[in-house]
mmCIF file with all atom_site columns, C-alpha atoms in Angstrom:
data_model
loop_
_atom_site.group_PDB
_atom_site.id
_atom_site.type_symbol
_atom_site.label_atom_id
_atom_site.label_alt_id
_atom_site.label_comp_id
_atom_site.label_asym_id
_atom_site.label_entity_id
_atom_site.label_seq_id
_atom_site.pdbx_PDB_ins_code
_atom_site.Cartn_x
_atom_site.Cartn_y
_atom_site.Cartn_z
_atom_site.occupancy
_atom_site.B_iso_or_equiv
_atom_site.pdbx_formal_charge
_atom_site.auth_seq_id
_atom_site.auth_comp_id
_atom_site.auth_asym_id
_atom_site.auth_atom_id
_atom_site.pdbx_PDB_model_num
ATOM 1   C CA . UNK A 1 1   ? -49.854 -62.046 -52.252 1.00 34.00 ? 1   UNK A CA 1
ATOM 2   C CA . UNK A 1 2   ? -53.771 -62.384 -52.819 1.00 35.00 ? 2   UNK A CA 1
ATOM 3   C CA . UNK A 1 3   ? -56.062 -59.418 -53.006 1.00 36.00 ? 3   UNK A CA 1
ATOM 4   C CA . UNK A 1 4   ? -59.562 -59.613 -51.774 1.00 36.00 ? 4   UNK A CA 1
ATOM 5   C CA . UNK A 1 5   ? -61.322 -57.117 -52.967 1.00 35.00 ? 5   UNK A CA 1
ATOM 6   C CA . UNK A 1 6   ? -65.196 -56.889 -52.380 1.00 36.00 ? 6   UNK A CA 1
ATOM 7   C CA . UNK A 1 7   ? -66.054 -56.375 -55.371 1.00 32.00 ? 7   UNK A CA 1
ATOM 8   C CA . UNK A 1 8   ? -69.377 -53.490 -56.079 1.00 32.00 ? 8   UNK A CA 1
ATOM 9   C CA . UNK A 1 9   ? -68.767 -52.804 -60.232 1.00 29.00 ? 9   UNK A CA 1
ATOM 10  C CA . UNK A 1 10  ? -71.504 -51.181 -60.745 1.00 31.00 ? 10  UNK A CA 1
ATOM 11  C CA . UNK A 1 11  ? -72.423 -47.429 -60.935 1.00 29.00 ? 11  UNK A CA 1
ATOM 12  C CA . UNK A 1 12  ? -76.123 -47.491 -61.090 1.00 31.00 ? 12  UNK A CA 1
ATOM 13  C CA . UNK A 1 13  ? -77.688 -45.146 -63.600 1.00 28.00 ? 13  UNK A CA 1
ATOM 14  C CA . UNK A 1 14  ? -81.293 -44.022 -62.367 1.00 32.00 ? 14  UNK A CA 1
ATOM 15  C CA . UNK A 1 15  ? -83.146 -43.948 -65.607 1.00 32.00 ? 15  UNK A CA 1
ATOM 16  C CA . UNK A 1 16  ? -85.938 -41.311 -64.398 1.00 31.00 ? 16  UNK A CA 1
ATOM 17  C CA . UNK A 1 17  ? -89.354 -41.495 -65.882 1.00 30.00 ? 17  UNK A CA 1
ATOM 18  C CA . UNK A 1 18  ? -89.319 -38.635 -69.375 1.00 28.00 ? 18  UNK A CA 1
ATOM 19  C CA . UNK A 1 19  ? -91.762 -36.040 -69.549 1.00 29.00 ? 19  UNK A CA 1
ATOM 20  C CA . UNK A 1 20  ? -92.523 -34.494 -72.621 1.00 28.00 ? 20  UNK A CA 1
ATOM 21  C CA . UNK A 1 21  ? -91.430 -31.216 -71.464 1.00 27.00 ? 21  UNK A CA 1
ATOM 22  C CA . UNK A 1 22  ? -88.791 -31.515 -68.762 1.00 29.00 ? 22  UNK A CA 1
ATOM 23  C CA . UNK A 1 23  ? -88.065 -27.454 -68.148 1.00 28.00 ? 23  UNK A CA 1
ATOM 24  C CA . UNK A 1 24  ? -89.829 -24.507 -66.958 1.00 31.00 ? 24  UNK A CA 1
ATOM 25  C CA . UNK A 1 25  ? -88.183 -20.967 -67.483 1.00 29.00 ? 25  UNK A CA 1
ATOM 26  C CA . UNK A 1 26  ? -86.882 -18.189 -64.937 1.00 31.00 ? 26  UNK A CA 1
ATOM 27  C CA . UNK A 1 27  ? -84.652 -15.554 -65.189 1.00 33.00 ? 27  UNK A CA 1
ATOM 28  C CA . UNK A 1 28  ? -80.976 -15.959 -64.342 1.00 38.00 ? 28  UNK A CA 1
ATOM 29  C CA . UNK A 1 29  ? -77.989 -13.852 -63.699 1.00 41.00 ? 29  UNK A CA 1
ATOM 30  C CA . UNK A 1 30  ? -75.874 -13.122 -66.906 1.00 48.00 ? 30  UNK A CA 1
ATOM 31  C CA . UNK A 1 31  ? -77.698 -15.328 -69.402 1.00 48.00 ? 31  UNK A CA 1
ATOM 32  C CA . UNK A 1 32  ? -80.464 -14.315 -71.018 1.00 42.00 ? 32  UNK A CA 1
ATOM 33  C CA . UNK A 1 33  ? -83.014 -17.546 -69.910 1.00 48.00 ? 33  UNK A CA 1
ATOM 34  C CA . UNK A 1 34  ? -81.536 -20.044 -67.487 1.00 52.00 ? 34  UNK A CA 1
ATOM 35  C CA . UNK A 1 35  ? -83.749 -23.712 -67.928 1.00 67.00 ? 35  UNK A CA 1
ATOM 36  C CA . UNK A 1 36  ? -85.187 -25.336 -64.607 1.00 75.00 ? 36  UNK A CA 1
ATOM 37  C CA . UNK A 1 37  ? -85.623 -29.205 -64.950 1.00 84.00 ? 37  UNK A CA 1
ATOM 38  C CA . UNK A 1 38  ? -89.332 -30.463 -63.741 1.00 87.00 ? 38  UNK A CA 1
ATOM 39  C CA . UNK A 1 39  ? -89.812 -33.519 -61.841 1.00 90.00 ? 39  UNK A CA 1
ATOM 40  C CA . UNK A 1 40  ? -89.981 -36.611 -63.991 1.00 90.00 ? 40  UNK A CA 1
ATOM 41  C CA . UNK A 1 41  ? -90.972 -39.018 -60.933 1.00 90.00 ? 41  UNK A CA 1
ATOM 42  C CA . UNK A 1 42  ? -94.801 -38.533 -60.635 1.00 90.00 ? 42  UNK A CA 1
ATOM 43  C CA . UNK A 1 43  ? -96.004 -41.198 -58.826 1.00 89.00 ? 43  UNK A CA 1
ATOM 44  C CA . UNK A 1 44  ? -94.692 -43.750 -56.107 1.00 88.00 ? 44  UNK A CA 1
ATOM 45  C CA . UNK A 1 45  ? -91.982 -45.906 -56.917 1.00 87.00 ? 45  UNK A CA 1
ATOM 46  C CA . UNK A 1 46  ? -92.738 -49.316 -58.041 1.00 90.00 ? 46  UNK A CA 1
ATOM 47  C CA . UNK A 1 47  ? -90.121 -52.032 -56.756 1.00 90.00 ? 47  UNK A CA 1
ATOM 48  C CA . UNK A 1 48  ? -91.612 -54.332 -58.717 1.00 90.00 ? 48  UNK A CA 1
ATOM 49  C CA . UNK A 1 49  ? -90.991 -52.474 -61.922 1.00 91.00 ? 49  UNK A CA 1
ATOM 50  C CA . UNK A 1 50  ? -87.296 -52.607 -62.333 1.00 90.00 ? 50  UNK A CA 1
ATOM 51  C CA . UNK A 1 51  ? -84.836 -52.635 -65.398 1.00 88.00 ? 51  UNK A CA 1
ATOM 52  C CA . UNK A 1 52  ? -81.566 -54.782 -65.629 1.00 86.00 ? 52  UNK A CA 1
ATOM 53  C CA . UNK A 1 53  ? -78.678 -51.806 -66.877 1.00 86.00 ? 53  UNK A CA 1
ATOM 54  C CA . UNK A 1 54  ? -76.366 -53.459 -69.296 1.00 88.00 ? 54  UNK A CA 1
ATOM 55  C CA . UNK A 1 55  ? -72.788 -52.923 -69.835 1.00 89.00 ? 55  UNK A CA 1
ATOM 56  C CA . UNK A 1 56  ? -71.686 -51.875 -66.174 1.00 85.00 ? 56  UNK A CA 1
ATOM 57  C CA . UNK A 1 57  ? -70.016 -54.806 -64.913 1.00 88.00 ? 57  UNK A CA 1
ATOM 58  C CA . UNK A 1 58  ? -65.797 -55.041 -64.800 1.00 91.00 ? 58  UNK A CA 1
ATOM 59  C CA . UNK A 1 59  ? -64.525 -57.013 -67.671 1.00 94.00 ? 59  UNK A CA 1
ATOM 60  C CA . UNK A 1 60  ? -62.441 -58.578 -64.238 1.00 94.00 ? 60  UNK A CA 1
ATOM 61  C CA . UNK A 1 61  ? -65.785 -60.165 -62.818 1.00 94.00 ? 61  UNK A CA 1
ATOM 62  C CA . UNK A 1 62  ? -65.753 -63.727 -63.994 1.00 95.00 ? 62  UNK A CA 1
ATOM 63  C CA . UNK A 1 63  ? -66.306 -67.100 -62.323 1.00 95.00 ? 63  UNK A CA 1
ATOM 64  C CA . UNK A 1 64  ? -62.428 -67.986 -62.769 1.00 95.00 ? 64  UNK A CA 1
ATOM 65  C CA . UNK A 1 65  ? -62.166 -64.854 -60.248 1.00 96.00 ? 65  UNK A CA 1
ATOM 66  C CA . UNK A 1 66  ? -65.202 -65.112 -57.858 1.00 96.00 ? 66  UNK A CA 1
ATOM 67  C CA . UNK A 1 67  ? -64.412 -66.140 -54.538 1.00 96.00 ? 67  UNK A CA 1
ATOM 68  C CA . UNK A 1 68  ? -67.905 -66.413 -53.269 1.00 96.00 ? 68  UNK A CA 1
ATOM 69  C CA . UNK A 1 69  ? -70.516 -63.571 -51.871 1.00 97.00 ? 69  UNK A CA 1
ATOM 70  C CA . UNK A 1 70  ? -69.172 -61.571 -49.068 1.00 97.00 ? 70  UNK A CA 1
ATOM 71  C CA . UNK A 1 71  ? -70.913 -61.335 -45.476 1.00 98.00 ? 71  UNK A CA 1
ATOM 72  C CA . UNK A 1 72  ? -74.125 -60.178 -45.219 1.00 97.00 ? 72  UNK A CA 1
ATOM 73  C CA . UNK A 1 73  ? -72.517 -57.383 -42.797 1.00 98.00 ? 73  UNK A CA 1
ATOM 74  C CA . UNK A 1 74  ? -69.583 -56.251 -45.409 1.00 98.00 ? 74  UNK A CA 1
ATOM 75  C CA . UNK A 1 75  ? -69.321 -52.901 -45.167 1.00 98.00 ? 75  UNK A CA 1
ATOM 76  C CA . UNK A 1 76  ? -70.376 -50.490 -48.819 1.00 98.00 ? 76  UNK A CA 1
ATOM 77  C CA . UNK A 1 77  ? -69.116 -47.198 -47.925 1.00 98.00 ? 77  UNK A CA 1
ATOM 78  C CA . UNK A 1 78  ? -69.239 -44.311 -51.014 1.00 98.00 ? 78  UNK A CA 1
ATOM 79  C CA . UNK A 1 79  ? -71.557 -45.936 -53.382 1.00 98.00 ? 79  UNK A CA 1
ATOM 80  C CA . UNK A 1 80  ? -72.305 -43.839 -56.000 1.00 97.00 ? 80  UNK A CA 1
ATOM 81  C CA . UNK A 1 81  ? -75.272 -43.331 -57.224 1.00 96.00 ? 81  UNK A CA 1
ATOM 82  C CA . UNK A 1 82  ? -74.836 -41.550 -61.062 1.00 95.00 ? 82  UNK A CA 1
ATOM 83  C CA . UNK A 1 83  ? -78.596 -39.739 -62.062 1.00 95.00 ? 83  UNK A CA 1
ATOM 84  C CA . UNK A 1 84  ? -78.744 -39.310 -65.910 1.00 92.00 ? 84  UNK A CA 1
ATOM 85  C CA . UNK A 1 85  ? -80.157 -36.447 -67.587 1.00 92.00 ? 85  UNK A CA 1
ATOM 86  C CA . UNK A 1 86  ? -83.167 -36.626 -69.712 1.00 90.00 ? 86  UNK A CA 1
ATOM 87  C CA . UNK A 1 87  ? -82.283 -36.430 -73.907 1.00 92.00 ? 87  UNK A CA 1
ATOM 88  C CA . UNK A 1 88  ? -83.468 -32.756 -73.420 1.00 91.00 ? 88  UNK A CA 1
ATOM 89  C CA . UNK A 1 89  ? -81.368 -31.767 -70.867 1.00 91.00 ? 89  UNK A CA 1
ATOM 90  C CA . UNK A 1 90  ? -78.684 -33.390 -72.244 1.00 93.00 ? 90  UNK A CA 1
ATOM 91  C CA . UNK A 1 91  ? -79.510 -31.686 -75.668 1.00 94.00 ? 91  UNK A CA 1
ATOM 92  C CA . UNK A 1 92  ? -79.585 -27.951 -73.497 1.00 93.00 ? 92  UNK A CA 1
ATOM 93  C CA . UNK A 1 93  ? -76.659 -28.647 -71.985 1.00 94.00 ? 93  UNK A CA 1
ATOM 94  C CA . UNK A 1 94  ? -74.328 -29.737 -75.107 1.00 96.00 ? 94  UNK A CA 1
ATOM 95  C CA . UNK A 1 95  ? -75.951 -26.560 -76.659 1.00 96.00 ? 95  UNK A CA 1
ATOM 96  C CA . UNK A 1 96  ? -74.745 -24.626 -73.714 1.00 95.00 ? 96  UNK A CA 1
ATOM 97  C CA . UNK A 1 97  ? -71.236 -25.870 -73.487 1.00 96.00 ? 97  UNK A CA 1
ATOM 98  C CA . UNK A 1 98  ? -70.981 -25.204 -77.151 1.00 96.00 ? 98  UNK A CA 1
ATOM 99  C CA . UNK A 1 99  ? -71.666 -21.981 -76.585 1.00 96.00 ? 99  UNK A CA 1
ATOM 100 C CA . UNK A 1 100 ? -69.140 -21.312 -73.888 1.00 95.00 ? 100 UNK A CA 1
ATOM 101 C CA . UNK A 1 101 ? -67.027 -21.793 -76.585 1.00 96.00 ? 101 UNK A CA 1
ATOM 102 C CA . UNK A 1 102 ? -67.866 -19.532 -79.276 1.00 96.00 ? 102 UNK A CA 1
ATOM 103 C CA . UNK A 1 103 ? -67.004 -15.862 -79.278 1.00 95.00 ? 103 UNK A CA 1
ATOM 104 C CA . UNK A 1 104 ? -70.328 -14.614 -80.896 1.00 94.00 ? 104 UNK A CA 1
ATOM 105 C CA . UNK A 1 105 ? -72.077 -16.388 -77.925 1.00 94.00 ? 105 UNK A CA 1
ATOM 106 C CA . UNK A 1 106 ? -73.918 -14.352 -75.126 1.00 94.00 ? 106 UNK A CA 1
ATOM 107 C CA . UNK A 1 107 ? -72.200 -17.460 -72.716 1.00 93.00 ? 107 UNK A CA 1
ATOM 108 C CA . UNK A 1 108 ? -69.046 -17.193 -73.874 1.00 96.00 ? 108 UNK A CA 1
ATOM 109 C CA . UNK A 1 109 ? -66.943 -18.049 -70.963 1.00 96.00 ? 109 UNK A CA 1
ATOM 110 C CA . UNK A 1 110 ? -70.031 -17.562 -68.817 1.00 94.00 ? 110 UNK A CA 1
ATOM 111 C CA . UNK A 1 111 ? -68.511 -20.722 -67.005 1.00 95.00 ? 111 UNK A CA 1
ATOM 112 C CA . UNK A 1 112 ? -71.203 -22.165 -64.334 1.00 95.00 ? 112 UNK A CA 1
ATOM 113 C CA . UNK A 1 113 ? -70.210 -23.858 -60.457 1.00 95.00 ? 113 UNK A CA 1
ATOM 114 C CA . UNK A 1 114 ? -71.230 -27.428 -60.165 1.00 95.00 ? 114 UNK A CA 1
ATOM 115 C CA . UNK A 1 115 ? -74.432 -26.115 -57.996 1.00 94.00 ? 115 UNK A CA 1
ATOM 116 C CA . UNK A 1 116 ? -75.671 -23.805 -61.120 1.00 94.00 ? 116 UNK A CA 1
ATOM 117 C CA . UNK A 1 117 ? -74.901 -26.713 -63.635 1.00 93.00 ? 117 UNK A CA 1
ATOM 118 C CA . UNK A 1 118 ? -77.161 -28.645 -61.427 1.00 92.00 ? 118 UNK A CA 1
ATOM 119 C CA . UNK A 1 119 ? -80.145 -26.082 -61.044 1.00 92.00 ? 119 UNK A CA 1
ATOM 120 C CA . UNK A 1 120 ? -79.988 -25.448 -65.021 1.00 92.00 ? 120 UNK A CA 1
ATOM 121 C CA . UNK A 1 121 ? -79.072 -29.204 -66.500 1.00 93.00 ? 121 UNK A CA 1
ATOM 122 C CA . UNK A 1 122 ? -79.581 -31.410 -63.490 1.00 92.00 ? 122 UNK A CA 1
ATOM 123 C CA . UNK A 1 123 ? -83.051 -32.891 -61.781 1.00 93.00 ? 123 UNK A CA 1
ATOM 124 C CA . UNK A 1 124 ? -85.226 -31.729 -59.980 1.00 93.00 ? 124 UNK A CA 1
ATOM 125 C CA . UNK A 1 125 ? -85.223 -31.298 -56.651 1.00 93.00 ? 125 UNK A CA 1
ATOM 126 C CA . UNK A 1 126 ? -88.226 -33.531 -55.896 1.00 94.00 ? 126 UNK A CA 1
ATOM 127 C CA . UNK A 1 127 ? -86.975 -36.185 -57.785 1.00 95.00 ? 127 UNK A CA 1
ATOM 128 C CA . UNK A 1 128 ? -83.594 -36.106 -56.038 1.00 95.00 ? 128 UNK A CA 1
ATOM 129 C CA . UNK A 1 129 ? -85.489 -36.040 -52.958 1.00 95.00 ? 129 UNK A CA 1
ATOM 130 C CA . UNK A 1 130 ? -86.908 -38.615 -53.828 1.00 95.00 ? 130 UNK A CA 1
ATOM 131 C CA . UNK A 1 131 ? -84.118 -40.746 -54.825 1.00 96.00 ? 131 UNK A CA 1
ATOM 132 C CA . UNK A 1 132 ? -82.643 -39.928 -51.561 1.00 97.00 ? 132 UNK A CA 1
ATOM 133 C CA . UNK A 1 133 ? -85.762 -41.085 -49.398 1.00 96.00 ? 133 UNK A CA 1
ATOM 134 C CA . UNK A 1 134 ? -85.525 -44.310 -51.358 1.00 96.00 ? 134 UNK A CA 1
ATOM 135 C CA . UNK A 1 135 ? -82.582 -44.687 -50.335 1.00 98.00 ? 135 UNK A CA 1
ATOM 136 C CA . UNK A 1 136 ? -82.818 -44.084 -46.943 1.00 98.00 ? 136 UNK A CA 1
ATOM 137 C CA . UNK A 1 137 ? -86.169 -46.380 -46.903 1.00 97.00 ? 137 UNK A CA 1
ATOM 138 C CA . UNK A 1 138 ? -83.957 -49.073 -47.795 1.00 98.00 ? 138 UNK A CA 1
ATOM 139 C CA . UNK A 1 139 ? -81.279 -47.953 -44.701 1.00 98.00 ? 139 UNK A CA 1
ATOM 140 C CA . UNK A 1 140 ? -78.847 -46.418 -46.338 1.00 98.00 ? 140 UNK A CA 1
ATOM 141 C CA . UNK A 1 141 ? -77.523 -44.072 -45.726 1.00 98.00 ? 141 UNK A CA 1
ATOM 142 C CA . UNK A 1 142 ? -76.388 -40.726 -47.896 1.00 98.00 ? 142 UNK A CA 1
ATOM 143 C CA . UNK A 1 143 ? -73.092 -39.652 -47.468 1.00 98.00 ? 143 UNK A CA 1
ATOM 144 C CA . UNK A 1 144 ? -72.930 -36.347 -49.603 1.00 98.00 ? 144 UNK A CA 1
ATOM 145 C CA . UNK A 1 145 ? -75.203 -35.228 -52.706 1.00 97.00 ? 145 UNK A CA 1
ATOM 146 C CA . UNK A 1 146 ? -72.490 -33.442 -54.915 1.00 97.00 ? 146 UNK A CA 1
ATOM 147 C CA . UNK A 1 147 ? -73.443 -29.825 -55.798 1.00 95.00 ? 147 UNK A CA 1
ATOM 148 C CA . UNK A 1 148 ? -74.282 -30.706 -59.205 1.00 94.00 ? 148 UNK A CA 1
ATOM 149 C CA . UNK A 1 149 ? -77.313 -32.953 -58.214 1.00 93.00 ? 149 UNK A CA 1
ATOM 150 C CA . UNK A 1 150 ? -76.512 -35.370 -60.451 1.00 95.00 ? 150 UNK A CA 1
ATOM 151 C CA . UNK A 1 151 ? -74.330 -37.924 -57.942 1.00 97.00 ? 151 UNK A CA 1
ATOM 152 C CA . UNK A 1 152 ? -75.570 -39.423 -54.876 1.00 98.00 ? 152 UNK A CA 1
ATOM 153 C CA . UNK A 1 153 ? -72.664 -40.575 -52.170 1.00 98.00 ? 153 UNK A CA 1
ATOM 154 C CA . UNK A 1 154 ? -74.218 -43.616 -49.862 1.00 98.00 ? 154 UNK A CA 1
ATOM 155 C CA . UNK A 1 155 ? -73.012 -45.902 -47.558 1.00 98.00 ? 155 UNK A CA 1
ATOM 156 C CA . UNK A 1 156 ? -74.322 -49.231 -46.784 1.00 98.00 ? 156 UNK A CA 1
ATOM 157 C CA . UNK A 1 157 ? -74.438 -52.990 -46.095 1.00 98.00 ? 157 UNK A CA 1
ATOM 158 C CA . UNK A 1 158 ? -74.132 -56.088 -48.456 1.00 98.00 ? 158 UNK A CA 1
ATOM 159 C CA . UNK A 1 159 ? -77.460 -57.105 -47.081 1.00 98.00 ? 159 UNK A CA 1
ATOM 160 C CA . UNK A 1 160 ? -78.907 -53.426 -47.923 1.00 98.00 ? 160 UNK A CA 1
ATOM 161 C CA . UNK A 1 161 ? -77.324 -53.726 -51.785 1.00 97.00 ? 161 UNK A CA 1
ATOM 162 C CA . UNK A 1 162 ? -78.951 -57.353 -52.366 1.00 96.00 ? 162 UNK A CA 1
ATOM 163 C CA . UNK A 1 163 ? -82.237 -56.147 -51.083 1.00 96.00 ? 163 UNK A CA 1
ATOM 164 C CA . UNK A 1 164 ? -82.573 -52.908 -52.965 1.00 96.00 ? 164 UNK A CA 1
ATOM 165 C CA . UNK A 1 165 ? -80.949 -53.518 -55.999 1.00 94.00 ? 165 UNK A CA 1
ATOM 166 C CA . UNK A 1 166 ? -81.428 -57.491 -56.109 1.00 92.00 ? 166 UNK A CA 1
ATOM 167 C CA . UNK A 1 167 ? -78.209 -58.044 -57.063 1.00 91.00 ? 167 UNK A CA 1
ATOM 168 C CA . UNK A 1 168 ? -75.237 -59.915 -55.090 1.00 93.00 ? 168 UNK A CA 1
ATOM 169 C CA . UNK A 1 169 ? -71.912 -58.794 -54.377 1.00 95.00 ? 169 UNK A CA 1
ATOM 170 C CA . UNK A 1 170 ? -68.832 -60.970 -54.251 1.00 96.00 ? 170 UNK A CA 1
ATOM 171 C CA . UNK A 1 171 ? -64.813 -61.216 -53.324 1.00 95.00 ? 171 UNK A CA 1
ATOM 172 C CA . UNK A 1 172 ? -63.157 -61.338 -56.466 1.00 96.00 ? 172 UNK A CA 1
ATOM 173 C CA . UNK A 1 173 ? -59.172 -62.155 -56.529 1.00 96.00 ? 173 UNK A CA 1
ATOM 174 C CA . UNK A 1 174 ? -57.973 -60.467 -59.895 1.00 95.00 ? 174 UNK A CA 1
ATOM 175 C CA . UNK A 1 175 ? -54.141 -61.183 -60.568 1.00 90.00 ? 175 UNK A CA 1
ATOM 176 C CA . UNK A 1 176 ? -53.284 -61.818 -56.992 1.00 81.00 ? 176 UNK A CA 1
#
């Protein structure tokens, strides 16, 4: 039996613009100085400024499998869109789980919900909102932000994918 799979390998990492300084400080509940992340996209986008990610396409997608592009009206429901922290943040938070951790620690098992991770270690809300109204200038449309702020559930069209992200996607048959 054949499988025909449209075929959408690719979990796009939005590499956000770094700022020198990427957090401002407020106090927060139970620790003793909770980081807020500061919006890294300052200016308009530029669509003609884009960056080819590496490394994010299904060892499975090969010519020997392609079966041609799918129709401009295939259906891309729950793309997801993974945001990726800035070295900082990343830094904070690695501290910060560390410290969960360690028995000495004033956040020992101080665990956070997926909405607090995301207001201490995620982006900022501008720049999400941002993302999203790129998104939605392009017609997709979002399905769900998860609580962390750091994934971005959309739905959309082959058309929409191949305009926005100038890249084509295909039916692939993979041991079928």
């Amino acid at each position: 039996m054949f499988r025909k799979t449209g075929f959408f390998a690719v979990v796009v990492l939005v590499a956000l613009m770094a700022a020198p300084s990427v957090f401002g400080q407020v106090e927060s509940g139970p620790l003793p100085r909770a980081k807020v992340p500061q919006a890294r996209i300052t200016q308009a986008i530029d669509e003609t400024n884009r960056v080819t990610l590496r490394g994010n396409t299904r060892p499975e997608a090969v010519l020997a499998n392609d079966r041609g592009p799918v129709a401009t009206d295939f259906a891309m429901e729950h793309m997801l869109l993974q945001l990726k922290r800035s070295p900082e943040q990343e830094q904070a938070l690695q501290q910060f789980l560390d410290e969960l951790h360690a028995a000495g620690s004033p956040n020992f098992h101080h665990w956070l919900t997926a909405q607090e991770l995301g207001e201490r270690f995620g982006v900022a809300k501008s720049d999400l909102s941002g993302v999203t109204s790129w998104l939605e200038s392009h017609g997709f449309s979002v399905n769900v932000i998860y609580p962390s702020g750091m994934l971005i559930d959309f739905t959309g069209t082959a058309a929409q994918v191949r305009r926005a992200f100038q890249t084509e996607i295909h039916h692939f048959v993979v041991k079928g």
